[in-house]
C-alpha atoms as a PDB file:
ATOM      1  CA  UNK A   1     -26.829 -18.510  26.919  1.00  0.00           C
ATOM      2  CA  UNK A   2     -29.077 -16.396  25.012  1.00  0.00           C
ATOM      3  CA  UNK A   3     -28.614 -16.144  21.110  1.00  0.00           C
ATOM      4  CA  UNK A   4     -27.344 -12.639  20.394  1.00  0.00           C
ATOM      5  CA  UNK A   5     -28.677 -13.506  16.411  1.00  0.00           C
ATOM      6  CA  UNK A   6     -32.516 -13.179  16.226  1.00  0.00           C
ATOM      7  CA  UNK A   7     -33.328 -16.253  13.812  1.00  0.00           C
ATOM      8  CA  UNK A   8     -34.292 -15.158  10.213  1.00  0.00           C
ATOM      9  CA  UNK A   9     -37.288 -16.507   8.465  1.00  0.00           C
ATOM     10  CA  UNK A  10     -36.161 -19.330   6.047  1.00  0.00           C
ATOM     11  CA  UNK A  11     -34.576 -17.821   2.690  1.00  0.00           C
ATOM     12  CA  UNK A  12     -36.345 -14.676   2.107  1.00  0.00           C
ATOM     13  CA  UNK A  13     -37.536 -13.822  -1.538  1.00  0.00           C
ATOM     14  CA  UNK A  14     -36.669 -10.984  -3.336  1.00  0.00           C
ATOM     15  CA  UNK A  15     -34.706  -8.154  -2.796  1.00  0.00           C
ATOM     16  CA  UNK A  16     -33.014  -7.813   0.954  1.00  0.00           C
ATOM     17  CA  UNK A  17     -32.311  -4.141   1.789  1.00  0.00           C
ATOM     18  CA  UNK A  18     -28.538  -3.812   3.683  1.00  0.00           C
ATOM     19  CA  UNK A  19     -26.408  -1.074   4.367  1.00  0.00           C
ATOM     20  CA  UNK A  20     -22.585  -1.892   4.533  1.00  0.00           C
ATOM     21  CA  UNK A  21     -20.555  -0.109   6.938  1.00  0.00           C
ATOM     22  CA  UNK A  22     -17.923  -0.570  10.230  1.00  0.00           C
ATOM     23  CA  UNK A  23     -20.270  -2.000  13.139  1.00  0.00           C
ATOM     24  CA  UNK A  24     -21.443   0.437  15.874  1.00  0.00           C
ATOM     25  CA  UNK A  25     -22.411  -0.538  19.561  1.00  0.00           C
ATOM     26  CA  UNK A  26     -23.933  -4.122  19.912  1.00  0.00           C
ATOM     27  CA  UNK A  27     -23.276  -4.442  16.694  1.00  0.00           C
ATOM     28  CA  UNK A  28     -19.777  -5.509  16.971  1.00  0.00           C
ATOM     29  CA  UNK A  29     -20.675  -8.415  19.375  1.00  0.00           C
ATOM     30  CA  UNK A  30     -23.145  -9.671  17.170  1.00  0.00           C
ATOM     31  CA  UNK A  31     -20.962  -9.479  14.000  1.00  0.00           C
ATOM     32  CA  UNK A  32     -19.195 -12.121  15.969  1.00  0.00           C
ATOM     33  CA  UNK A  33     -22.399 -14.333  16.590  1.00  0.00           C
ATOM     34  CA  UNK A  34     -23.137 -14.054  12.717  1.00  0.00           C
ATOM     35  CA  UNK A  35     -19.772 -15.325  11.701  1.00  0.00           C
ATOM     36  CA  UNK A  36     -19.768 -18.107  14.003  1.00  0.00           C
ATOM     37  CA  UNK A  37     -22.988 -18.716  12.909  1.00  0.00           C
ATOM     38  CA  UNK A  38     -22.347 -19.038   9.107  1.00  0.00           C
ATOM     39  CA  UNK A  39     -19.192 -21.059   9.470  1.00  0.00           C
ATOM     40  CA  UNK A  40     -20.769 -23.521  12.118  1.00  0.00           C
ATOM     41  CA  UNK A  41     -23.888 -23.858   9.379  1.00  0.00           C
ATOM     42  CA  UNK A  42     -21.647 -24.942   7.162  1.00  0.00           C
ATOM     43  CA  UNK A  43     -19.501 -27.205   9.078  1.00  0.00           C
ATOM     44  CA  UNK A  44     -16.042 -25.232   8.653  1.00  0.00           C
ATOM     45  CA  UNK A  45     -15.377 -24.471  11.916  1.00  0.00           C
ATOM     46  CA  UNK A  46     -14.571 -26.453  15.113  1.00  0.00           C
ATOM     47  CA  UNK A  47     -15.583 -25.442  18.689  1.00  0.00           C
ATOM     48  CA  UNK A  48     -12.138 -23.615  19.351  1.00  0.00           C
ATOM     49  CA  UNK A  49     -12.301 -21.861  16.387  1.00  0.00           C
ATOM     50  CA  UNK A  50     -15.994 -20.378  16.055  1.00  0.00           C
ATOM     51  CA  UNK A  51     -15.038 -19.025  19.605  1.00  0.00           C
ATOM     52  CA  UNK A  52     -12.199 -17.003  18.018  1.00  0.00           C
ATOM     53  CA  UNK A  53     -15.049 -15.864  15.678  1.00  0.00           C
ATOM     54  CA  UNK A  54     -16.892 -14.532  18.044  1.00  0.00           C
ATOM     55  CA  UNK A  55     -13.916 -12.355  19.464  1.00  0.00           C
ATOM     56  CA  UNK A  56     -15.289  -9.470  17.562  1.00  0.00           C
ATOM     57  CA  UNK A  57     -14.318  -7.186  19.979  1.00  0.00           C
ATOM     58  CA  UNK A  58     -10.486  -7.897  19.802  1.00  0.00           C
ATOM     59  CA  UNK A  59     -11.368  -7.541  15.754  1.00  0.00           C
ATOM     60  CA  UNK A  60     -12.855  -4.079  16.025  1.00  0.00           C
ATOM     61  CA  UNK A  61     -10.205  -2.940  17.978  1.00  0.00           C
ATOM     62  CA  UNK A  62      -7.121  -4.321  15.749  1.00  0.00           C
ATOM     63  CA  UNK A  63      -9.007  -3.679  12.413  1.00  0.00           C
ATOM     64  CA  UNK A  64     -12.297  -2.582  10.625  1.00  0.00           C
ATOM     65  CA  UNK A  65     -15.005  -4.880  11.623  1.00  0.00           C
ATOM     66  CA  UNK A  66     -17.766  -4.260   8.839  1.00  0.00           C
ATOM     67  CA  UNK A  67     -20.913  -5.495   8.996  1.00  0.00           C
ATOM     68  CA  UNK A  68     -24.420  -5.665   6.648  1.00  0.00           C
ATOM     69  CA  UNK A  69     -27.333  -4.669   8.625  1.00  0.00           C
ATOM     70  CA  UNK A  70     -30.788  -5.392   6.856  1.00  0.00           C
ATOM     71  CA  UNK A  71     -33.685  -3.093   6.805  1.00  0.00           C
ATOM     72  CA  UNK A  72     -34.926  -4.021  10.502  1.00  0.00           C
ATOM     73  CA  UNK A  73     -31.585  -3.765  12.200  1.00  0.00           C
ATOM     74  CA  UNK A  74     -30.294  -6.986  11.908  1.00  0.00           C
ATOM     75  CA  UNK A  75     -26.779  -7.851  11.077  1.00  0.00           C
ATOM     76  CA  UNK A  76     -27.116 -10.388   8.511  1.00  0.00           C
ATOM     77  CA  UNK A  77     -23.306 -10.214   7.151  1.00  0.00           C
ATOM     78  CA  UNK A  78     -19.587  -8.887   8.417  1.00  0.00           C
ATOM     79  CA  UNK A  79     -16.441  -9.182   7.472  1.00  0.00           C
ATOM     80  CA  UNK A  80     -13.205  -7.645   9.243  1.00  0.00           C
ATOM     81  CA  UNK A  81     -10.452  -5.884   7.268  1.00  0.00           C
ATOM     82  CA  UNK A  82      -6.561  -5.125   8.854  1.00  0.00           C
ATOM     83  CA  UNK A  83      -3.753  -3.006   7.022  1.00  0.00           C
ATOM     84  CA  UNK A  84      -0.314  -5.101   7.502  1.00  0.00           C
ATOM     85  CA  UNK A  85       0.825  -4.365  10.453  1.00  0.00           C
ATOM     86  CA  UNK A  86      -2.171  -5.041  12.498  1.00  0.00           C
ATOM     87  CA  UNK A  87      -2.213  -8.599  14.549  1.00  0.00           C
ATOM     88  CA  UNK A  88      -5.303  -9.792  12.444  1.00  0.00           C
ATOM     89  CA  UNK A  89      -3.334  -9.155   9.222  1.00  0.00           C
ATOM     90  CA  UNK A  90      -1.608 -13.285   8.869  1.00  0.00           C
ATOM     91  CA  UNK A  91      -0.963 -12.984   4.764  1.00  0.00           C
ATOM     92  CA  UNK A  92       0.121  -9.414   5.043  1.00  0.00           C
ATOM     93  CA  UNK A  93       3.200 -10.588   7.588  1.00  0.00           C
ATOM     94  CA  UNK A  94       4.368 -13.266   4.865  1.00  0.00           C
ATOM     95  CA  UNK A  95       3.733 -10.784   1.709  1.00  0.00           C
ATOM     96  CA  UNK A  96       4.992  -7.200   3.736  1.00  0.00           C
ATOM     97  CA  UNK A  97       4.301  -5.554   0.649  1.00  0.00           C
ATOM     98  CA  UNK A  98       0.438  -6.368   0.411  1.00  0.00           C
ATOM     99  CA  UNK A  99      -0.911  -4.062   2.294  1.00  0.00           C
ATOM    100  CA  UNK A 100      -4.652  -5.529   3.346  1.00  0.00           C
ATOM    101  CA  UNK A 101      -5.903  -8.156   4.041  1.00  0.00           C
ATOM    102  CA  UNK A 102      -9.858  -9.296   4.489  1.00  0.00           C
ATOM    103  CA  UNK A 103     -10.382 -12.184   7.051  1.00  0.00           C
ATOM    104  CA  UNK A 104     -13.272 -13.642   8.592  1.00  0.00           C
ATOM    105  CA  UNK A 105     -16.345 -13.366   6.096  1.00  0.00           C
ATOM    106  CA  UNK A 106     -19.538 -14.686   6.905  1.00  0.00           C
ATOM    107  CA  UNK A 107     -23.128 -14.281   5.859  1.00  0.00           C
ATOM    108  CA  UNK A 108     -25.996 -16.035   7.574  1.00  0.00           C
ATOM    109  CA  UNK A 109     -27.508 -18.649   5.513  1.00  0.00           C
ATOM    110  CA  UNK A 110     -30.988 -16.806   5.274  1.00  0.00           C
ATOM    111  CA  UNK A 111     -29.272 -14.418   3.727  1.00  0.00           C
ATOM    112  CA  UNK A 112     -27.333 -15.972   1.135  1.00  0.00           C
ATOM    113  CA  UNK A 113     -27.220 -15.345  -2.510  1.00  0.00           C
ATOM    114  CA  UNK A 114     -28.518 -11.482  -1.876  1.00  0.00           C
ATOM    115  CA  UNK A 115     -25.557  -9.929  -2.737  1.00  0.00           C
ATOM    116  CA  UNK A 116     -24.369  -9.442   1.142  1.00  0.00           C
ATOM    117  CA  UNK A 117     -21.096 -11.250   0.880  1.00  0.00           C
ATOM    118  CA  UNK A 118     -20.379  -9.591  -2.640  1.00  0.00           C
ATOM    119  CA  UNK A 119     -21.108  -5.838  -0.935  1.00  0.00           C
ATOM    120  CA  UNK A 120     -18.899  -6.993   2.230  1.00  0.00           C
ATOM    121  CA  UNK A 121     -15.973  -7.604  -0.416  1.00  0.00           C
ATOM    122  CA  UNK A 122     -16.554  -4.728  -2.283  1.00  0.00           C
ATOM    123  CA  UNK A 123     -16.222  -2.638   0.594  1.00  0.00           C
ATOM    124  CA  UNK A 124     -12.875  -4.057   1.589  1.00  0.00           C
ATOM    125  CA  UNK A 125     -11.632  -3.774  -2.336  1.00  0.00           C
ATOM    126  CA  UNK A 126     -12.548   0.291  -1.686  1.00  0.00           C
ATOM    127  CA  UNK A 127     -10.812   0.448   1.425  1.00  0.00           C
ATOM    128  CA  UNK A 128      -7.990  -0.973   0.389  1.00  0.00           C
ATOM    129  CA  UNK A 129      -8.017   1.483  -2.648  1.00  0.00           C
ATOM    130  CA  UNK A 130      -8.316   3.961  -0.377  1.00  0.00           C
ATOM    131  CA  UNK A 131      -5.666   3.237   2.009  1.00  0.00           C
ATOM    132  CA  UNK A 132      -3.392   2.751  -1.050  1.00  0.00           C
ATOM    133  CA  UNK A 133      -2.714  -0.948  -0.705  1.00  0.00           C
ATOM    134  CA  UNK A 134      -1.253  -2.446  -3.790  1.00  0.00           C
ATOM    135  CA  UNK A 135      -3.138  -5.597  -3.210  1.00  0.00           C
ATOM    136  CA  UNK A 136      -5.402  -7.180  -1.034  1.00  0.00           C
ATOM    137  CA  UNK A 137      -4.883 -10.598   0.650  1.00  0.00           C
ATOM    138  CA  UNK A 138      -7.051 -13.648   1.694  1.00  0.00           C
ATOM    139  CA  UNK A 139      -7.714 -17.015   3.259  1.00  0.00           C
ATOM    140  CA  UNK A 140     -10.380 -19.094   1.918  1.00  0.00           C
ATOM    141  CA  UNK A 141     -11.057 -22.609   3.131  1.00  0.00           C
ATOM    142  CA  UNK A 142     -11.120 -25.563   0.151  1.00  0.00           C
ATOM    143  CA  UNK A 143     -14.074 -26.217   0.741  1.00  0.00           C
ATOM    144  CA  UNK A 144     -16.053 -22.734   0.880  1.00  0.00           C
ATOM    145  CA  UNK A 145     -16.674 -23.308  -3.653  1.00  0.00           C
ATOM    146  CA  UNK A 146     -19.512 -20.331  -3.448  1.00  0.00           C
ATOM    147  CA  UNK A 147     -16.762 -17.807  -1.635  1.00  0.00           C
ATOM    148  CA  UNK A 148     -14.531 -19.112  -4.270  1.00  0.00           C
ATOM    149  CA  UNK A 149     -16.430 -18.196  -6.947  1.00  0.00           C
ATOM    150  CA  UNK A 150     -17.191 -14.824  -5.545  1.00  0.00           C
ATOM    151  CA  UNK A 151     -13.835 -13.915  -5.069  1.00  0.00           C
ATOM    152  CA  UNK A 152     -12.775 -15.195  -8.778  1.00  0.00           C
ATOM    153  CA  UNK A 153     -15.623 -13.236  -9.972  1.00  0.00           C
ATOM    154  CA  UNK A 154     -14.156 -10.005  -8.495  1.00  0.00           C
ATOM    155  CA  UNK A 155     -10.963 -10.033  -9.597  1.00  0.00           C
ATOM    156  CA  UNK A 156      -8.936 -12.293  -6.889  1.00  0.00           C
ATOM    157  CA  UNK A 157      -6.485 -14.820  -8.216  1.00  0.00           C
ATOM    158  CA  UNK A 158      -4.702 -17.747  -6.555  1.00  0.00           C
ATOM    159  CA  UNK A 159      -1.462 -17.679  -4.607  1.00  0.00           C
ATOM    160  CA  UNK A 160      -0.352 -21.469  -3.812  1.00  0.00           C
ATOM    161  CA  UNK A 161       2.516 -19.624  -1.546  1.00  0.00           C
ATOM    162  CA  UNK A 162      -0.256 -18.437   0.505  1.00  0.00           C
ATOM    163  CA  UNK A 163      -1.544 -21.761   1.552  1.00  0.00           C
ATOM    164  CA  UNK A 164      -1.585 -22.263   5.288  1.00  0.00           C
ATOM    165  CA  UNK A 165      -2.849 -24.658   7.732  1.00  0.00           C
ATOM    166  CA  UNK A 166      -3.950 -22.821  10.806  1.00  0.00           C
ATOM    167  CA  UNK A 167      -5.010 -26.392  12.554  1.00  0.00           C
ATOM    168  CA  UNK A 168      -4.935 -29.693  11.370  1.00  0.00           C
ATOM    169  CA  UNK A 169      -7.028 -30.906   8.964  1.00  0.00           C
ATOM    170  CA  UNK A 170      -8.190 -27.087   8.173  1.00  0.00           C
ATOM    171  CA  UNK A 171      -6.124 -26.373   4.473  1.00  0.00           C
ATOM    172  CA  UNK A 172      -6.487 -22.407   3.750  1.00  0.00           C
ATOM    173  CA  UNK A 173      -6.117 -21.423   0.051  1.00  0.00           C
ATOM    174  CA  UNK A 174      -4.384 -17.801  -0.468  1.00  0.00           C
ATOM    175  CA  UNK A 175      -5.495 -15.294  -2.918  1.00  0.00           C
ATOM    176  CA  UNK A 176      -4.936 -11.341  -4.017  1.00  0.00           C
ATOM    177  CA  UNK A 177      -6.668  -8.960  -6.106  1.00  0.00           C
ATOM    178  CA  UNK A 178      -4.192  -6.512  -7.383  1.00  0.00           C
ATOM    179  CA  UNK A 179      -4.844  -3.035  -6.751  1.00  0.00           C
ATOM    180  CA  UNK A 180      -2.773  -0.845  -9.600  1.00  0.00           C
ATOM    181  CA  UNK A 181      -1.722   2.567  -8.452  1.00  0.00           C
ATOM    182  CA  UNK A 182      -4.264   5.776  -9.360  1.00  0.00           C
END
């Protein structure tokens, strides 16, 4: 099989131009690929799952797949954001009245610490605004500490009644950002 995600140089210096925005096209099959690809770097995802990463068309069509596409084309990031109610949404069923949910970040590692997985978040916090959720919802595995600390840093607090476990020996952590009204 041919590797839909062009490998990066090692970490890049300096500044990486990315645009954030829903995927378009191929785009949205290689969202997948990325995701995969970060959580299988990292160890966090088994076989089964990283093939229900790459399902990014099933994503795009139940929910806003997003993506960060660097300066030559490249999708270097995505995330994939559902409204409660959609079949992606899994926190939003147990907590009816959150509203949104973000699932499903990644960021290849050669593009780490640029500010790609902060702008992915970001745009889900404004959509989420926008769509006049009162708070948005997510999963975070125990042991993804740099997502952690991103999420803490924007706001998102803990919510132990959250907690799932999708497959054993996978523990997901729940948090929320609050969204007030106006």
């Amino acid at each position: 099989m041919t590797a839909l995600v062009a490998p990066m140089p090692g970490p890049m210096p300096g500044p990486l131009p990315f645009v954030v925005r829903e995927a378009e096209g191929d785009e949205v099959v290689r969202a997948g690929e990325v995701v995969a690809a970060a959580y299988l770097a990292d160890g966090l995802a088994s076989e089964r799952y990283a093939a229900r990463l790459r399902a990014s068309r099933e994503r795009a069509q139940a929910g806003r797949l997003v993506v960060a596409v660097a300066a030559d084309a490249r999708v270097v990031g995505t995330v994939t954001y559902a409204r409660a109610g959609s079949p992606l949404a899994e926190l939003c069923q147990a907590d009816p009245d959150g509203g949104a949910e973000l699932r499903m970040l990644g960021v290849l590692p050669q593009a780490r610490g640029r500010g790609v997985a902060d702008a992915l978040v970001r745009w889900c916090v404004t959509r989420a605004r926008a769509d006049g959720a009162r708070r948005l919802l997510l999963s975070t595995q125990v042991e993804m500490r740099a997502a952690q600390r991103l999420y803490g840093r924007l706001g998102f607090t803990r919510r132990p009644d959250l907690d799932w476990t999708p497959e054993p020996g996978v523990q997901l952590l729940g948090l929320q950002l609050e969204l007030p009204a106006g």
